[in-house]
Coordinates of C-alpha atoms in Angstrom, one line a residue:
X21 CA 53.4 100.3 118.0
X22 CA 53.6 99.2 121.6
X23 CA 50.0 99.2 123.7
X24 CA 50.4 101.2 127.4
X25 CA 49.9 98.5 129.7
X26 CA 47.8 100.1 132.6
X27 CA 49.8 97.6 134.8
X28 CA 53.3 98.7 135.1
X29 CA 55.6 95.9 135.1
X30 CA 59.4 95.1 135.1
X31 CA 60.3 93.9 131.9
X32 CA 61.8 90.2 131.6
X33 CA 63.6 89.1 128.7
X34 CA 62.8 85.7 127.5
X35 CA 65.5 84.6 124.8
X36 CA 65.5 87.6 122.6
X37 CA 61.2 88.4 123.4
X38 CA 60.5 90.7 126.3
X39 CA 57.8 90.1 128.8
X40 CA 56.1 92.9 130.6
X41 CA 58.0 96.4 130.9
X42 CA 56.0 97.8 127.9
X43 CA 56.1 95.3 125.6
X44 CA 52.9 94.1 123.5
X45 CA 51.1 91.1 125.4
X46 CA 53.1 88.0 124.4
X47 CA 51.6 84.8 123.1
X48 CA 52.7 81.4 124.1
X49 CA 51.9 78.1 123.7
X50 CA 53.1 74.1 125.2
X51 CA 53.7 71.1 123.0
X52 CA 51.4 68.0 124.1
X53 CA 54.6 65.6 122.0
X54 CA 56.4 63.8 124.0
X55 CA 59.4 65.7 124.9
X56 CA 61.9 62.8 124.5
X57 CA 60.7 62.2 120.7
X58 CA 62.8 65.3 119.0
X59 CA 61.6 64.9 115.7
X60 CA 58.1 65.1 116.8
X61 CA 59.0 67.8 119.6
X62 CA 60.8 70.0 117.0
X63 CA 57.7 69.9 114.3
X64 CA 55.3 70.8 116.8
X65 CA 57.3 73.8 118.1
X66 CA 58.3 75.1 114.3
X67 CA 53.8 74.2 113.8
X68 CA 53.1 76.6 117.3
X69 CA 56.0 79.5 116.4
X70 CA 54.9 79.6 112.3
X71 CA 50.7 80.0 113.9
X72 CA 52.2 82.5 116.2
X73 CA 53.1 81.3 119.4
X74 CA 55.9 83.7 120.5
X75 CA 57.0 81.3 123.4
X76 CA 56.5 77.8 123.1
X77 CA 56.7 75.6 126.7
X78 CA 57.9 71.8 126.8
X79 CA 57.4 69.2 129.4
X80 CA 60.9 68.3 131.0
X81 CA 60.0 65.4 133.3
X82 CA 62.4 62.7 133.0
X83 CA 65.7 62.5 132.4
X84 CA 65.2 61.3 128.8
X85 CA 63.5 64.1 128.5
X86 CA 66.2 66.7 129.5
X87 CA 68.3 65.1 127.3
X88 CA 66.2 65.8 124.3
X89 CA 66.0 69.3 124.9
X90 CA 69.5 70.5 123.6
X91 CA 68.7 68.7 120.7
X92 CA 65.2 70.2 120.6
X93 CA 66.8 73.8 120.5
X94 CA 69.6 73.0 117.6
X95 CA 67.2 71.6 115.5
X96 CA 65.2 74.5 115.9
X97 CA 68.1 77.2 115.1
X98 CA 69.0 74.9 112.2
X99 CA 65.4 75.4 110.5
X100 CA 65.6 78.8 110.9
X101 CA 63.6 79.2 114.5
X102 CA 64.4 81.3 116.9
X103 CA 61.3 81.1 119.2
X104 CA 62.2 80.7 122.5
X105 CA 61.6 77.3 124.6
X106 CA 60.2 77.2 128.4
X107 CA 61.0 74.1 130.3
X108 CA 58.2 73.0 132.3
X109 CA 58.9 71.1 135.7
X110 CA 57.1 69.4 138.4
X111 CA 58.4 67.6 141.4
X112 CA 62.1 67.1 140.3
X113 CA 62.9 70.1 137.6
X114 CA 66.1 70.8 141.1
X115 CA 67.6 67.5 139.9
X116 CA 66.5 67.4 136.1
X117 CA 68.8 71.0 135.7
X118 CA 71.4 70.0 138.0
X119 CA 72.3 66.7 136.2
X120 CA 71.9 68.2 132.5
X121 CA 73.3 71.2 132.6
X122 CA 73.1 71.6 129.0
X123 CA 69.6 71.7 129.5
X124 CA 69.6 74.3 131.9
X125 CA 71.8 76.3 128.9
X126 CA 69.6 75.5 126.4
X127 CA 66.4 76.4 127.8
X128 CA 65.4 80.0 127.8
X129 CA 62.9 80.1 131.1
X130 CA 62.2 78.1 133.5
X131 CA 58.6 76.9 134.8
X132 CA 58.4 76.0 138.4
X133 CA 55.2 74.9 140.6
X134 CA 55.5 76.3 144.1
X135 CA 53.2 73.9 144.9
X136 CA 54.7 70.8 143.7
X137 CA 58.5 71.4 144.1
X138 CA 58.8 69.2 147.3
X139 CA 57.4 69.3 151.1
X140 CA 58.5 71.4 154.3
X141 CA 61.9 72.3 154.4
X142 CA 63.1 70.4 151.3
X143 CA 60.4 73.0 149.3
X144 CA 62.3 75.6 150.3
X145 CA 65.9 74.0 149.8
X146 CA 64.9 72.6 146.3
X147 CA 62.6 75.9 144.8
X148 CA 65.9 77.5 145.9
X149 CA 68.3 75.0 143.7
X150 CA 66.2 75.5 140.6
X151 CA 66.5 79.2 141.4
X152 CA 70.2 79.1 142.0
X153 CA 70.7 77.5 138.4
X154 CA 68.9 79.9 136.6
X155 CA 70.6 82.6 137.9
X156 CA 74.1 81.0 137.2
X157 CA 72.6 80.4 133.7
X158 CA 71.4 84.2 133.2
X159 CA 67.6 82.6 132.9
X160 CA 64.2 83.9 133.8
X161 CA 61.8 81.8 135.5
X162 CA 58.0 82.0 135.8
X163 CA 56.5 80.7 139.3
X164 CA 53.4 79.1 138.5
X165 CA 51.0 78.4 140.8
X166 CA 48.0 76.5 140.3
X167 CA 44.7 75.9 142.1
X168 CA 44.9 72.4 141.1
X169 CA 48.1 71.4 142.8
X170 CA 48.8 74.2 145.7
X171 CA 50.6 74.1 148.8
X172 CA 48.5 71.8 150.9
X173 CA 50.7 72.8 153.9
X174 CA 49.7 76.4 153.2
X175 CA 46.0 75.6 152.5
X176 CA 45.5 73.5 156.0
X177 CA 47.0 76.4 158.1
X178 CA 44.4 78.8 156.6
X179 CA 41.5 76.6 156.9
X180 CA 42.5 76.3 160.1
X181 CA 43.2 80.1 160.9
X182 CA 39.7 80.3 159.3
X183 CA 37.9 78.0 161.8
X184 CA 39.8 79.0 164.9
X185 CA 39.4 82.8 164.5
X186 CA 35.7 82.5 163.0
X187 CA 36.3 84.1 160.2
X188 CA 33.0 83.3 157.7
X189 CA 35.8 83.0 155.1
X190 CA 34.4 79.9 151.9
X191 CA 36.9 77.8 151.2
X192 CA 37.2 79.4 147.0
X193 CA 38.5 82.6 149.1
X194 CA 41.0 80.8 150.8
X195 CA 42.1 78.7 148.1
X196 CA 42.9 82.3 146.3
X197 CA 44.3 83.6 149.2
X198 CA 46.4 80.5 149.5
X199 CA 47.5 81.3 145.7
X200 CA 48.4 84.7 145.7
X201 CA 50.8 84.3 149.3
X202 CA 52.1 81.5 147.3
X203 CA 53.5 83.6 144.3
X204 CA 54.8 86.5 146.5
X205 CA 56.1 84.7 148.8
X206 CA 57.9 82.4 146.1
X207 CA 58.9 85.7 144.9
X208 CA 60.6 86.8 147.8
X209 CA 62.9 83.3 148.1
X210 CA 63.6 83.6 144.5
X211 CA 64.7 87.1 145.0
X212 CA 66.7 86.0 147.9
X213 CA 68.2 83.8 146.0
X214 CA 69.7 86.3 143.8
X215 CA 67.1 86.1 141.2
X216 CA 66.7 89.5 139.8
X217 CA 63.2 91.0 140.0
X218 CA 63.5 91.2 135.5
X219 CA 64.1 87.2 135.9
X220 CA 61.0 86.8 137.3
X221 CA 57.3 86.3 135.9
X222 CA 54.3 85.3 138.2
X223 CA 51.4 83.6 137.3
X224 CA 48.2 82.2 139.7
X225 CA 46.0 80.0 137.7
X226 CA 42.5 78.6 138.2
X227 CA 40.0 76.7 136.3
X228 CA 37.5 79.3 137.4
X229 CA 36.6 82.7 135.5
X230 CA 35.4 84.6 137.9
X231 CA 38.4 83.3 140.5
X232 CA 41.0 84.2 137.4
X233 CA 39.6 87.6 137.1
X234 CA 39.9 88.3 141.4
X235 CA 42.9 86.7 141.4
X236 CA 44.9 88.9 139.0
X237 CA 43.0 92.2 140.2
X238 CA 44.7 91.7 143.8
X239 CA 48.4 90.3 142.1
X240 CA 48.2 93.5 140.2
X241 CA 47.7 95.6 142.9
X242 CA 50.5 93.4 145.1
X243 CA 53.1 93.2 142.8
X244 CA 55.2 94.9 139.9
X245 CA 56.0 91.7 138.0
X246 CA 54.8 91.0 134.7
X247 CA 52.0 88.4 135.2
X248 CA 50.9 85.2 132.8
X249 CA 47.6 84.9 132.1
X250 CA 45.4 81.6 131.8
X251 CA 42.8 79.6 133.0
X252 CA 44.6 76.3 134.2
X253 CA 42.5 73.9 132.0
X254 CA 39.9 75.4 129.7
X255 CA 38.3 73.0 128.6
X256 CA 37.3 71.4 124.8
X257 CA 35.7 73.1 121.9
X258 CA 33.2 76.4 122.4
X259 CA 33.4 75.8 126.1
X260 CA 37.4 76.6 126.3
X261 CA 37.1 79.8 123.7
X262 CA 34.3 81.2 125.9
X263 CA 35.6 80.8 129.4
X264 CA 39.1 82.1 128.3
X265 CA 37.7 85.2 126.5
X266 CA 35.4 85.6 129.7
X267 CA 38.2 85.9 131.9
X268 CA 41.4 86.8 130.0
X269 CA 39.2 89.5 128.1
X270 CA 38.1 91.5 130.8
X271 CA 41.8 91.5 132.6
X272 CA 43.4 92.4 129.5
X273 CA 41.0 94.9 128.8
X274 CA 41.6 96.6 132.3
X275 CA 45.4 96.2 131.3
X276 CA 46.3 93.3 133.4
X277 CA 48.2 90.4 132.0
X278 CA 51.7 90.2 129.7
X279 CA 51.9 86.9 128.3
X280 CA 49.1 84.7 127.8
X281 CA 48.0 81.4 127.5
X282 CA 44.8 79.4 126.2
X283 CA 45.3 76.3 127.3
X284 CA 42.5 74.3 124.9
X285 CA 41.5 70.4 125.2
X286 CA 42.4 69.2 121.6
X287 CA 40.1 66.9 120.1
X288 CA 42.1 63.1 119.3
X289 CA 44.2 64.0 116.9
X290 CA 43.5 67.8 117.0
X291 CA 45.8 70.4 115.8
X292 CA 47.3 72.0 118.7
X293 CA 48.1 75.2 116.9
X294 CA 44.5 75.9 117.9
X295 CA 45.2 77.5 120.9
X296 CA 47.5 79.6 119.2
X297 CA 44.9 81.1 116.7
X298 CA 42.7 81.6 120.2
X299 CA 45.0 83.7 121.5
X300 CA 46.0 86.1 118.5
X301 CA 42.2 86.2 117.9
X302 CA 41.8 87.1 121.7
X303 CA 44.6 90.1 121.3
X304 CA 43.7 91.5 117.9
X305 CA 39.8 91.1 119.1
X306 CA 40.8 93.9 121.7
X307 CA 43.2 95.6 119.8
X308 CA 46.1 94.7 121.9
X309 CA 48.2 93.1 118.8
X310 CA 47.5 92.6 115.1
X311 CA 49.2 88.9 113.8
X312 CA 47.2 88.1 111.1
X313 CA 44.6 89.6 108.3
X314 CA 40.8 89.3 109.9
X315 CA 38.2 86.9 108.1
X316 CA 34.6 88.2 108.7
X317 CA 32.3 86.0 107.5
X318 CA 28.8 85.7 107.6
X319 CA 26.8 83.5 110.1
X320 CA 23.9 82.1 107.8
X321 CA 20.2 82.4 108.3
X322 CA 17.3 81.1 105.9
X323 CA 18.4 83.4 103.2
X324 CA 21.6 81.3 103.0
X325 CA 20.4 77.8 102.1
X326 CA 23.7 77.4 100.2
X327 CA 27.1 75.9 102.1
X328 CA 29.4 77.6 99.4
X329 CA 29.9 80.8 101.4
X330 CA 31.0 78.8 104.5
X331 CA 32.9 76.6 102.5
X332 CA 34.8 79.8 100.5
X333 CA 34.8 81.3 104.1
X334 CA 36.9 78.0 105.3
X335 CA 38.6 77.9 102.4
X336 CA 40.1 81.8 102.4
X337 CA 41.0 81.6 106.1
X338 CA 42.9 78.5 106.0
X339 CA 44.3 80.0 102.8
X340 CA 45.6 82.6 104.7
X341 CA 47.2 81.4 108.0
X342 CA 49.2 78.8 105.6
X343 CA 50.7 81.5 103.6
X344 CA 50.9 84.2 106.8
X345 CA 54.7 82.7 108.0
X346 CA 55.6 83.6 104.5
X347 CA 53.6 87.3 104.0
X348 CA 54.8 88.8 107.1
X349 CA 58.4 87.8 106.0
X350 CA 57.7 89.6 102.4
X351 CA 55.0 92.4 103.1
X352 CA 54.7 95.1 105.8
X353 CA 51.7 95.3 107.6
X354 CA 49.9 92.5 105.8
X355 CA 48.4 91.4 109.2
X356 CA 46.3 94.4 109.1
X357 CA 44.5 93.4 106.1
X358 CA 40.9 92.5 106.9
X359 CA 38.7 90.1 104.1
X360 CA 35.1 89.8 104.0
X361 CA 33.1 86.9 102.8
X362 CA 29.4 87.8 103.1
X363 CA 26.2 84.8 102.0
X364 CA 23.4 87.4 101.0
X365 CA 22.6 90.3 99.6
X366 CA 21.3 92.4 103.6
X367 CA 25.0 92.4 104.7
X368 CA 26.7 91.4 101.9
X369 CA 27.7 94.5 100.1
X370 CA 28.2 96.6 103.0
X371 CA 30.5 94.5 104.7
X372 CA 32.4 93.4 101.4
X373 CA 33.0 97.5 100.8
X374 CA 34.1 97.9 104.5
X375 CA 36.7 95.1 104.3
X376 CA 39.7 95.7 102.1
X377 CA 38.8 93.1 99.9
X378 CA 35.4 91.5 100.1
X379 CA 33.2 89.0 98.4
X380 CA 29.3 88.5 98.7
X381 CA 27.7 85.3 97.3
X382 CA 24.0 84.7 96.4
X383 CA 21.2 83.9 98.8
X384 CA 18.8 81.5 98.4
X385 CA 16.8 83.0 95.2
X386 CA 19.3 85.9 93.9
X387 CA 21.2 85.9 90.9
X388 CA 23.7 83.8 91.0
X389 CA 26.9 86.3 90.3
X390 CA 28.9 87.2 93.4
X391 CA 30.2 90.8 93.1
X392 CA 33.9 91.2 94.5
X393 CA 35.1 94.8 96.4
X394 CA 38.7 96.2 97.0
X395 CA 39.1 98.7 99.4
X396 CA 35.6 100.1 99.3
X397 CA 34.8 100.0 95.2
X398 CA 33.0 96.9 93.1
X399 CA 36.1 95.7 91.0
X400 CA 34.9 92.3 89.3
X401 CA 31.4 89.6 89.2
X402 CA 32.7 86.2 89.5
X403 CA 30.7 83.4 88.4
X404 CA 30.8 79.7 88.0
X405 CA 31.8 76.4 90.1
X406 CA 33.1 76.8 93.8
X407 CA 36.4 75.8 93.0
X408 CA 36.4 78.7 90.1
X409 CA 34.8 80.7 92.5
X410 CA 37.7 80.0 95.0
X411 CA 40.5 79.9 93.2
X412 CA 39.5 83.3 91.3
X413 CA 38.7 84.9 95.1
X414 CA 42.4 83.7 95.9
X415 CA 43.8 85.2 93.1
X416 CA 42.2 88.3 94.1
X417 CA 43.2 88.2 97.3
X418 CA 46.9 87.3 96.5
X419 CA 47.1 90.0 94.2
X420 CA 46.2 92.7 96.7
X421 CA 48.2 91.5 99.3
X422 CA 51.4 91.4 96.6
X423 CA 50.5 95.2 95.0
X424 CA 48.9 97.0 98.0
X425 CA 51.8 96.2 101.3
X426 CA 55.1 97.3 100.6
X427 CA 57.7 94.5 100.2
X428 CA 60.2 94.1 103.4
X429 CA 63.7 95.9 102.7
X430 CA 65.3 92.2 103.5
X431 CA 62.9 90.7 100.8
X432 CA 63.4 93.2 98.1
X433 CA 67.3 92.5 98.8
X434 CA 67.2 89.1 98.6
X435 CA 65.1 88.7 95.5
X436 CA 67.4 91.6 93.3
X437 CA 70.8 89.2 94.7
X438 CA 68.8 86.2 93.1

């Protein structure tokens, strides 16, 4: 079911996924591989679209890059993925797609920085050459313009108006000034161009919630294209979740935003599908989307001296987002299943019967038995080790999802040709 988006927007179609114009809020993601490496390019983007991601964004910065990105999109298309790729350029993406024009083909959007694209009269000439080959190609592009890296030109002259006129302005509401003249007026070169207005998305990103938040108020009261939200770096860890959800929660809430973003700081060695869970959690939190069934677990207190609910918690959930890319394939509506595992006997129960299948272990001092609830009723007592316990809770679990969501008219096909 689509979600009314109290922001009307034009609708741009990104490969075969629509931005905007209706459509549920689109998640996207950006590989942090080296574009150049395909093999490692390839496995991130088939890790990002199998944890969600709907769009997944590349770097295209070098010519070894662009090269790589044809490549990039067979592979893809050979494994079986269709999600569509973003090229991201800074500083030379006007020569990048005008020497690899299969590049240009193969790409389904384009990223360009306003604010990086070149200086004075070449900014102009060269935003409009990057504009001039999507539209020959039939591609979208999304103007992104970041606090981090905005026109300086266009910055100076306000500071300057600022001083001259005495206007008491701080320099945060000219910097966000600065962004938002920056996108529209990008908008109208790009539409001058003969860019279509359902070729073009707009972003305006900050580091800052607050700033994100009055930013994307006044774009959405300035502008009927569909927007991207997210902060430009979010930071590591708790620190990233909480600003994003700060900012992005409140816009989307309002109805504000059709693709989003959170752009985390993997630890070394992290898994960057991370900021893909972020951002389904972030849309099914305010019930913009549903992607996958929702773990509630309990948070421990000193009833809960025991690790082996968080463990089975851990366990369950990473249980399920490996087997999701093959569930929502098989078994409709799956991602509406919700699973409970509770560590005591206050909340345990309760939320256990409210979840469509729930668990709820011993505290510190109860019996140790842990009785098991489907869809509201007490259906088994497991006992034993916690691998028993876990791979009896699994079963459980497996066996709902396979007797209580109808099997996918494609699935039931393929397995009665088998």
């Amino acid at each position: 079911m689509l979600v009314e988006r109290i922001h009307k927007t034009v609708g741009v179609k990104v490969g075969h996924v629509q931005v905007g114009g209706g459509a549920p809020v689109v998640v996207q993601s950006m590989t942090n591989t080296d574009t150049a490496d395909i093999a490692a390019t390839v496995q991130q983007c088939l890790e990002l679209a199998q944890a969600g991601s709907e769009l997944v964004r590349v770097t295209v910065n070098v010519p070894e890059a662009a090269a790589a990105v044809p490549e990039i999109k067979q592979c893809l298309r050979i494994a079986g993925c269709d999600v569509p790729i973003i090229g991201d350029f800074h500083y030379n993406g006007h020569v990048l797609l005008t020497k690899y024009p299969r590049c240009a083909d193969a790409l389904d959007k384009y990223r360009i920085n306003p604010g990086n694209v070149g200086a004075g009269q070449r900014r102009d000439e060269q935003f409009a050459t990057i504009c001039k080959v999507a539209r020959d190609n039939g591609k979208p592009v999304r103007i992104g313009v970041n606090g981090g890296s905005l026109n300086q030109e266009l910055v100076m002259h306000k500071m300057q108006e600022n001083t001259d006129l005495d206007l008491g302005r701080s320099s945060e509401e000219i910097i966000n000034e600065c962004m938002i003249l920056s996108a529209l007026e990008s908008t109208e070169l790009a539409l001058e161009c003969d860019l279509r207005k359902d070729q073009i998305i707009i972003s305006c990103k900050t580091s800052r919630p607050r700033d994100l938040i009055a930013l994307y108020r006044e774009l959405a009261r300035k502008t009927d294209q569909p927007l991207h939200l997210g902060l430009t770096e979010a930071g590591m860890g708790a620190k990233g979740l909480v600003w994003s959800a700060a900012s992005m929660g409140v816009l989307l809430s309002e109805g504000i935003g059709d693709t989003i973003r959170i752009s985390l700081t993997p630890r070394p060695g992290g898994d960057r599908r991370e900021e893909v869970y972020a951002a389904c959690e972030l849309l099914q939190a305010l019930g913009l989307r549903t992607f996958a069934p929702s773990i509630t677990a309990c948070p421990g207190c000193g009833r809960t001296t025991s690790t082996t609910f968080q463990e089975l918690a851990e366990s369950i959930q990473s249980y399920v987002r490996e087997k999701m890319p093959q569930w929502k394939k098989q078994y409709e509506g799956v991602e509406t299943m919700t699973v409970a595992v509770m560590g005591c006997i206050v909340n345990g129960p309760g939320e256990s019967k409210a979840a469509n299948i729930g668990i709820s272990l011993p505290g510190t001092g109860e019996a140790p038995s842990c009785p098991v609830y489907i869809d509201g009723q007490k259906v088994a007592t497991l006992k034993g080790t916690y691998d028993e316990l876990a791979a009896a809770f699994q079963k459980l679990v497996d066996d709902y999802v396979a007797t209580k969501y109808p099997r996918l008219a494609g699935e039931v096909g393929a397995r009665a040709s088998s």
